[in-house]
């Protein structure tokens, strides 16, 4: 009786010991991170699993598109459980920053890994957001109706030679606002407005659809030339679907502004939420995203380039494209200029 009681105690002690030895892991795994993400790629699964493996911090994910995330964060206010927010495009990141949805982060790791022009900058207070991958805004054109040297800069799209040939998505979309915001930064208001006005008179159709729709419009011949973010084209190029391959076979594309300002670059970025309940975990996660392995997953998941320049991906489409001259304007300035860009668009009736 006594022995068996003792053995129960021993068993209990062993169990307790087991719990004790696993305590650090348990207390770590009780660490959680609430991630609000506008990204949803298969590679992200591996990214999050790897973070949990390294830190013991579990990730709860809320995935929605950028606008839905905005709405959710606004309505949750200071009670929001959000720790980390992932969004795309400087125009959106800047807007979220000025709406007070983010808090600044000071991190030696992030400051040394993420180039200064790819993050927001608040002198001495850290950054409100960091770019983790880059995308280029490129020009696609119909092989049989348009010559490359007539469309090799953003400025030339507004040239009378391209009358009736130009397609873009809505000028008010963040991708267009950022492009125009960058032009505003390097050329000023008058030139940007003249460009936007001439763009309107060059349109093949009223702006509509997303970037992939512009590529399709070029392939069908409805548009001679259009703008798209690079990853949409890379996605089509890597697709094995015959209809996608047919589209790619009819178009050509180029890096705009290679002899001048360089191709407009933007980012997918991340930030720590204003009232993050798990701030330490949140900063850890952003630092993790800047690591070599995470950079590869993050960029490759959407056919983008790592923000950390020393990191190389092995993406067939991007390998084929090689290197090019990138615009180096601070994307924080680009985000801010969206206000002026939108005013210009309204004045020239750019839909
Ligand atoms: Fe996109």
mmCIF file of C-alpha atoms in Angstrom, residues 111-318:
data_model
loop_
_atom_site.group_PDB
_atom_site.id
_atom_site.type_symbol
_atom_site.label_atom_id
_atom_site.label_comp_id
_atom_site.label_asym_id
_atom_site.label_seq_id
_atom_site.Cartn_x
_atom_site.Cartn_y
_atom_site.Cartn_z
ATOM 1 C CA UNK A 111 17.940 49.553 -38.811
ATOM 2 C CA UNK A 112 21.006 47.686 -40.009
ATOM 3 C CA UNK A 113 19.148 45.214 -42.233
ATOM 4 C CA UNK A 114 16.411 47.319 -43.883
ATOM 5 C CA UNK A 115 17.718 50.121 -46.152
ATOM 6 C CA UNK A 116 16.835 53.600 -44.931
ATOM 7 C CA UNK A 117 14.778 54.495 -48.017
ATOM 8 C CA UNK A 118 12.597 51.398 -47.458
ATOM 9 C CA UNK A 119 11.290 52.343 -44.021
ATOM 10 C CA UNK A 120 9.594 55.291 -42.383
ATOM 11 C CA UNK A 121 11.855 57.620 -40.547
ATOM 12 C CA UNK A 122 11.152 59.666 -37.487
ATOM 13 C CA UNK A 123 14.440 61.159 -36.409
ATOM 14 C CA UNK A 124 15.612 59.453 -33.232
ATOM 15 C CA UNK A 125 12.304 57.707 -32.561
ATOM 16 C CA UNK A 126 12.720 54.632 -34.729
ATOM 17 C CA UNK A 127 10.509 53.722 -37.663
ATOM 18 C CA UNK A 128 6.744 53.289 -37.788
ATOM 19 C CA UNK A 129 7.046 50.663 -40.530
ATOM 20 C CA UNK A 130 9.615 48.664 -42.456
ATOM 21 C CA UNK A 131 9.625 47.369 -46.027
ATOM 22 C CA UNK A 132 10.406 43.641 -46.189
ATOM 23 C CA UNK A 133 10.192 43.045 -49.916
ATOM 24 C CA UNK A 134 10.308 45.233 -52.998
ATOM 25 C CA UNK A 135 8.305 45.298 -56.208
ATOM 26 C CA UNK A 136 8.863 47.343 -59.344
ATOM 27 C CA UNK A 137 6.200 49.231 -61.304
ATOM 28 C CA UNK A 138 6.967 48.199 -64.861
ATOM 29 C CA UNK A 139 5.692 48.970 -68.347
ATOM 30 C CA UNK A 140 4.144 46.235 -70.509
ATOM 31 C CA UNK A 141 3.371 46.802 -74.173
ATOM 32 C CA UNK A 142 1.913 45.004 -77.153
ATOM 33 C CA UNK A 143 4.710 43.460 -79.203
ATOM 34 C CA UNK A 144 3.092 44.052 -82.565
ATOM 35 C CA UNK A 145 1.700 47.574 -82.137
ATOM 36 C CA UNK A 146 4.165 49.426 -79.889
ATOM 37 C CA UNK A 147 7.914 50.115 -80.071
ATOM 38 C CA UNK A 148 9.912 49.859 -76.843
ATOM 39 C CA UNK A 149 11.612 53.227 -77.336
ATOM 40 C CA UNK A 150 8.237 54.989 -77.475
ATOM 41 C CA UNK A 151 7.320 53.756 -73.998
ATOM 42 C CA UNK A 152 10.564 53.359 -72.066
ATOM 43 C CA UNK A 153 9.809 56.007 -69.435
ATOM 44 C CA UNK A 154 6.745 56.838 -67.327
ATOM 45 C CA UNK A 155 6.925 60.313 -68.848
ATOM 46 C CA UNK A 156 6.672 58.972 -72.424
ATOM 47 C CA UNK A 157 3.339 57.294 -71.685
ATOM 48 C CA UNK A 158 1.923 60.842 -71.740
ATOM 49 C CA UNK A 159 3.529 61.665 -75.104
ATOM 50 C CA UNK A 160 1.096 62.297 -78.006
ATOM 51 C CA UNK A 161 2.694 59.367 -79.845
ATOM 52 C CA UNK A 162 0.829 57.086 -77.426
ATOM 53 C CA UNK A 163 -2.592 58.654 -77.977
ATOM 54 C CA UNK A 164 -5.381 56.114 -77.543
ATOM 55 C CA UNK A 165 -2.957 53.404 -76.391
ATOM 56 C CA UNK A 166 -2.509 53.796 -72.635
ATOM 57 C CA UNK A 167 -4.269 51.682 -69.998
ATOM 58 C CA UNK A 168 -3.955 51.996 -66.229
ATOM 59 C CA UNK A 169 -5.953 50.897 -63.246
ATOM 60 C CA UNK A 170 -7.694 53.683 -61.304
ATOM 61 C CA UNK A 171 -5.380 56.597 -60.587
ATOM 62 C CA UNK A 172 -6.621 56.593 -56.984
ATOM 63 C CA UNK A 173 -5.339 53.088 -56.306
ATOM 64 C CA UNK A 174 -2.321 53.093 -53.938
ATOM 65 C CA UNK A 175 -0.038 51.641 -56.671
ATOM 66 C CA UNK A 176 -0.827 54.609 -58.934
ATOM 67 C CA UNK A 177 -0.798 57.184 -56.121
ATOM 68 C CA UNK A 178 2.681 56.016 -55.124
ATOM 69 C CA UNK A 179 3.959 56.148 -58.709
ATOM 70 C CA UNK A 180 2.577 59.670 -59.123
ATOM 71 C CA UNK A 181 3.826 60.593 -55.648
ATOM 72 C CA UNK A 182 7.328 59.591 -56.742
ATOM 73 C CA UNK A 183 7.018 61.700 -59.882
ATOM 74 C CA UNK A 184 5.850 64.612 -57.739
ATOM 75 C CA UNK A 185 8.931 64.177 -55.556
ATOM 76 C CA UNK A 186 11.383 64.358 -58.458
ATOM 77 C CA UNK A 187 9.593 66.691 -60.911
ATOM 78 C CA UNK A 188 7.338 68.880 -58.799
ATOM 79 C CA UNK A 189 3.677 69.739 -59.029
ATOM 80 C CA UNK A 190 3.401 71.521 -62.419
ATOM 81 C CA UNK A 191 5.178 68.787 -64.401
ATOM 82 C CA UNK A 192 3.298 66.011 -62.635
ATOM 83 C CA UNK A 193 -0.024 67.671 -63.322
ATOM 84 C CA UNK A 194 0.830 68.207 -67.006
ATOM 85 C CA UNK A 195 1.782 64.520 -67.191
ATOM 86 C CA UNK A 196 -1.443 63.349 -65.549
ATOM 87 C CA UNK A 197 -3.521 65.542 -67.875
ATOM 88 C CA UNK A 198 -1.764 64.184 -70.963
ATOM 89 C CA UNK A 199 -2.169 60.630 -69.632
ATOM 90 C CA UNK A 200 -5.935 61.132 -69.487
ATOM 91 C CA UNK A 201 -6.004 62.213 -73.129
ATOM 92 C CA UNK A 202 -3.877 59.174 -74.107
ATOM 93 C CA UNK A 203 -6.166 56.585 -72.520
ATOM 94 C CA UNK A 204 -7.355 53.633 -74.582
ATOM 95 C CA UNK A 205 -10.221 53.209 -72.098
ATOM 96 C CA UNK A 206 -11.441 54.580 -68.797
ATOM 97 C CA UNK A 207 -9.212 53.212 -66.006
ATOM 98 C CA UNK A 208 -10.588 49.952 -64.643
ATOM 99 C CA UNK A 209 -9.557 46.587 -63.233
ATOM 100 C CA UNK A 210 -6.376 45.498 -61.480
ATOM 101 C CA UNK A 211 -2.822 45.214 -62.781
ATOM 102 C CA UNK A 212 -3.372 41.767 -64.308
ATOM 103 C CA UNK A 213 -6.335 43.211 -66.236
ATOM 104 C CA UNK A 214 -4.002 45.821 -67.736
ATOM 105 C CA UNK A 215 -1.631 43.060 -68.911
ATOM 106 C CA UNK A 216 -4.593 41.197 -70.408
ATOM 107 C CA UNK A 217 -5.728 44.392 -72.140
ATOM 108 C CA UNK A 218 -2.293 44.733 -73.727
ATOM 109 C CA UNK A 219 -2.328 41.099 -74.872
ATOM 110 C CA UNK A 220 -5.795 41.451 -76.415
ATOM 111 C CA UNK A 221 -4.752 44.622 -78.237
ATOM 112 C CA UNK A 222 -7.318 46.829 -76.489
ATOM 113 C CA UNK A 223 -4.361 48.605 -74.871
ATOM 114 C CA UNK A 224 -1.016 49.315 -76.512
ATOM 115 C CA UNK A 225 0.810 49.945 -73.275
ATOM 116 C CA UNK A 226 0.085 49.641 -69.547
ATOM 117 C CA UNK A 227 1.539 49.734 -66.059
ATOM 118 C CA UNK A 228 1.764 46.783 -63.703
ATOM 119 C CA UNK A 229 3.540 45.743 -60.563
ATOM 120 C CA UNK A 230 6.283 43.286 -61.477
ATOM 121 C CA UNK A 231 4.948 40.310 -59.504
ATOM 122 C CA UNK A 232 1.735 40.134 -61.549
ATOM 123 C CA UNK A 233 3.794 39.641 -64.690
ATOM 124 C CA UNK A 234 6.139 37.181 -62.949
ATOM 125 C CA UNK A 235 3.077 35.194 -61.835
ATOM 126 C CA UNK A 236 1.823 34.955 -65.433
ATOM 127 C CA UNK A 237 5.300 34.052 -66.688
ATOM 128 C CA UNK A 238 5.569 31.213 -64.179
ATOM 129 C CA UNK A 239 2.051 29.942 -64.824
ATOM 130 C CA UNK A 240 1.673 26.678 -66.674
ATOM 131 C CA UNK A 241 -1.892 27.513 -67.759
ATOM 132 C CA UNK A 242 -2.135 27.780 -71.564
ATOM 133 C CA UNK A 243 -4.268 30.947 -71.335
ATOM 134 C CA UNK A 244 -1.598 32.675 -69.215
ATOM 135 C CA UNK A 245 1.174 31.575 -71.563
ATOM 136 C CA UNK A 246 -0.861 32.945 -74.489
ATOM 137 C CA UNK A 247 -1.021 36.342 -72.750
ATOM 138 C CA UNK A 248 2.720 36.381 -72.087
ATOM 139 C CA UNK A 249 3.478 35.451 -75.723
ATOM 140 C CA UNK A 250 1.747 38.610 -77.003
ATOM 141 C CA UNK A 251 3.401 41.161 -74.763
ATOM 142 C CA UNK A 252 6.767 42.656 -74.079
ATOM 143 C CA UNK A 253 7.850 44.613 -71.024
ATOM 144 C CA UNK A 254 10.678 46.887 -69.854
ATOM 145 C CA UNK A 255 12.235 48.555 -66.845
ATOM 146 C CA UNK A 256 11.108 52.201 -67.063
ATOM 147 C CA UNK A 257 13.404 55.231 -66.655
ATOM 148 C CA UNK A 258 16.701 53.358 -66.918
ATOM 149 C CA UNK A 259 18.498 56.412 -68.343
ATOM 150 C CA UNK A 260 17.038 58.755 -65.708
ATOM 151 C CA UNK A 261 15.436 58.301 -62.286
ATOM 152 C CA UNK A 262 15.239 54.485 -62.312
ATOM 153 C CA UNK A 263 12.219 52.197 -62.072
ATOM 154 C CA UNK A 264 9.659 53.050 -59.414
ATOM 155 C CA UNK A 265 9.987 50.684 -56.455
ATOM 156 C CA UNK A 266 7.524 49.997 -53.690
ATOM 157 C CA UNK A 267 7.319 47.621 -50.740
ATOM 158 C CA UNK A 268 5.318 45.119 -48.798
ATOM 159 C CA UNK A 269 5.887 46.161 -45.218
ATOM 160 C CA UNK A 270 5.233 45.470 -41.586
ATOM 161 C CA UNK A 271 4.667 47.455 -38.423
ATOM 162 C CA UNK A 272 3.955 47.058 -34.722
ATOM 163 C CA UNK A 273 0.350 47.994 -33.908
ATOM 164 C CA UNK A 274 -0.224 51.089 -31.795
ATOM 165 C CA UNK A 275 -1.613 49.187 -28.788
ATOM 166 C CA UNK A 276 0.105 45.840 -29.343
ATOM 167 C CA UNK A 277 -0.552 43.642 -26.280
ATOM 168 C CA UNK A 278 2.565 41.582 -27.131
ATOM 169 C CA UNK A 279 5.019 44.254 -28.164
ATOM 170 C CA UNK A 280 8.213 42.300 -27.441
ATOM 171 C CA UNK A 281 6.993 39.395 -29.550
ATOM 172 C CA UNK A 282 5.938 41.840 -32.249
ATOM 173 C CA UNK A 283 9.384 43.411 -32.514
ATOM 174 C CA UNK A 284 10.922 39.928 -32.491
ATOM 175 C CA UNK A 285 8.721 38.979 -35.410
ATOM 176 C CA UNK A 286 9.713 42.030 -37.457
ATOM 177 C CA UNK A 287 13.364 41.271 -36.714
ATOM 178 C CA UNK A 288 12.780 37.695 -37.779
ATOM 179 C CA UNK A 289 11.296 38.928 -41.079
ATOM 180 C CA UNK A 290 14.586 40.702 -41.740
ATOM 181 C CA UNK A 291 16.604 37.467 -41.308
ATOM 182 C CA UNK A 292 18.094 35.764 -44.365
ATOM 183 C CA UNK A 293 15.760 32.762 -44.345
ATOM 184 C CA UNK A 294 12.600 34.766 -43.732
ATOM 185 C CA UNK A 295 13.559 37.305 -46.382
ATOM 186 C CA UNK A 296 13.740 34.520 -48.934
ATOM 187 C CA UNK A 297 10.313 33.133 -48.039
ATOM 188 C CA UNK A 298 8.708 36.534 -47.773
ATOM 189 C CA UNK A 299 9.956 37.827 -51.132
ATOM 190 C CA UNK A 300 9.578 34.586 -53.027
ATOM 191 C CA UNK A 301 6.004 34.022 -51.891
ATOM 192 C CA UNK A 302 4.922 36.883 -54.127
ATOM 193 C CA UNK A 303 7.721 36.921 -56.718
ATOM 194 C CA UNK A 304 9.305 39.981 -55.109
ATOM 195 C CA UNK A 305 12.850 40.959 -54.179
ATOM 196 C CA UNK A 306 14.138 40.839 -50.589
ATOM 197 C CA UNK A 307 14.483 44.261 -48.975
ATOM 198 C CA UNK A 308 17.782 43.055 -47.469
ATOM 199 C CA UNK A 309 20.027 43.439 -50.489
ATOM 200 C CA UNK A 310 22.565 40.765 -49.525
ATOM 201 C CA UNK A 311 19.846 38.088 -49.588
ATOM 202 C CA UNK A 312 19.465 36.262 -52.888
ATOM 203 C CA UNK A 313 16.380 34.375 -53.964
ATOM 204 C CA UNK A 314 16.208 31.706 -56.619
ATOM 205 C CA UNK A 315 13.089 32.701 -58.506
ATOM 206 C CA UNK A 316 13.027 31.612 -62.175
ATOM 207 C CA UNK A 317 11.147 34.706 -63.419
ATOM 208 C CA UNK A 318 13.267 37.168 -61.453
#
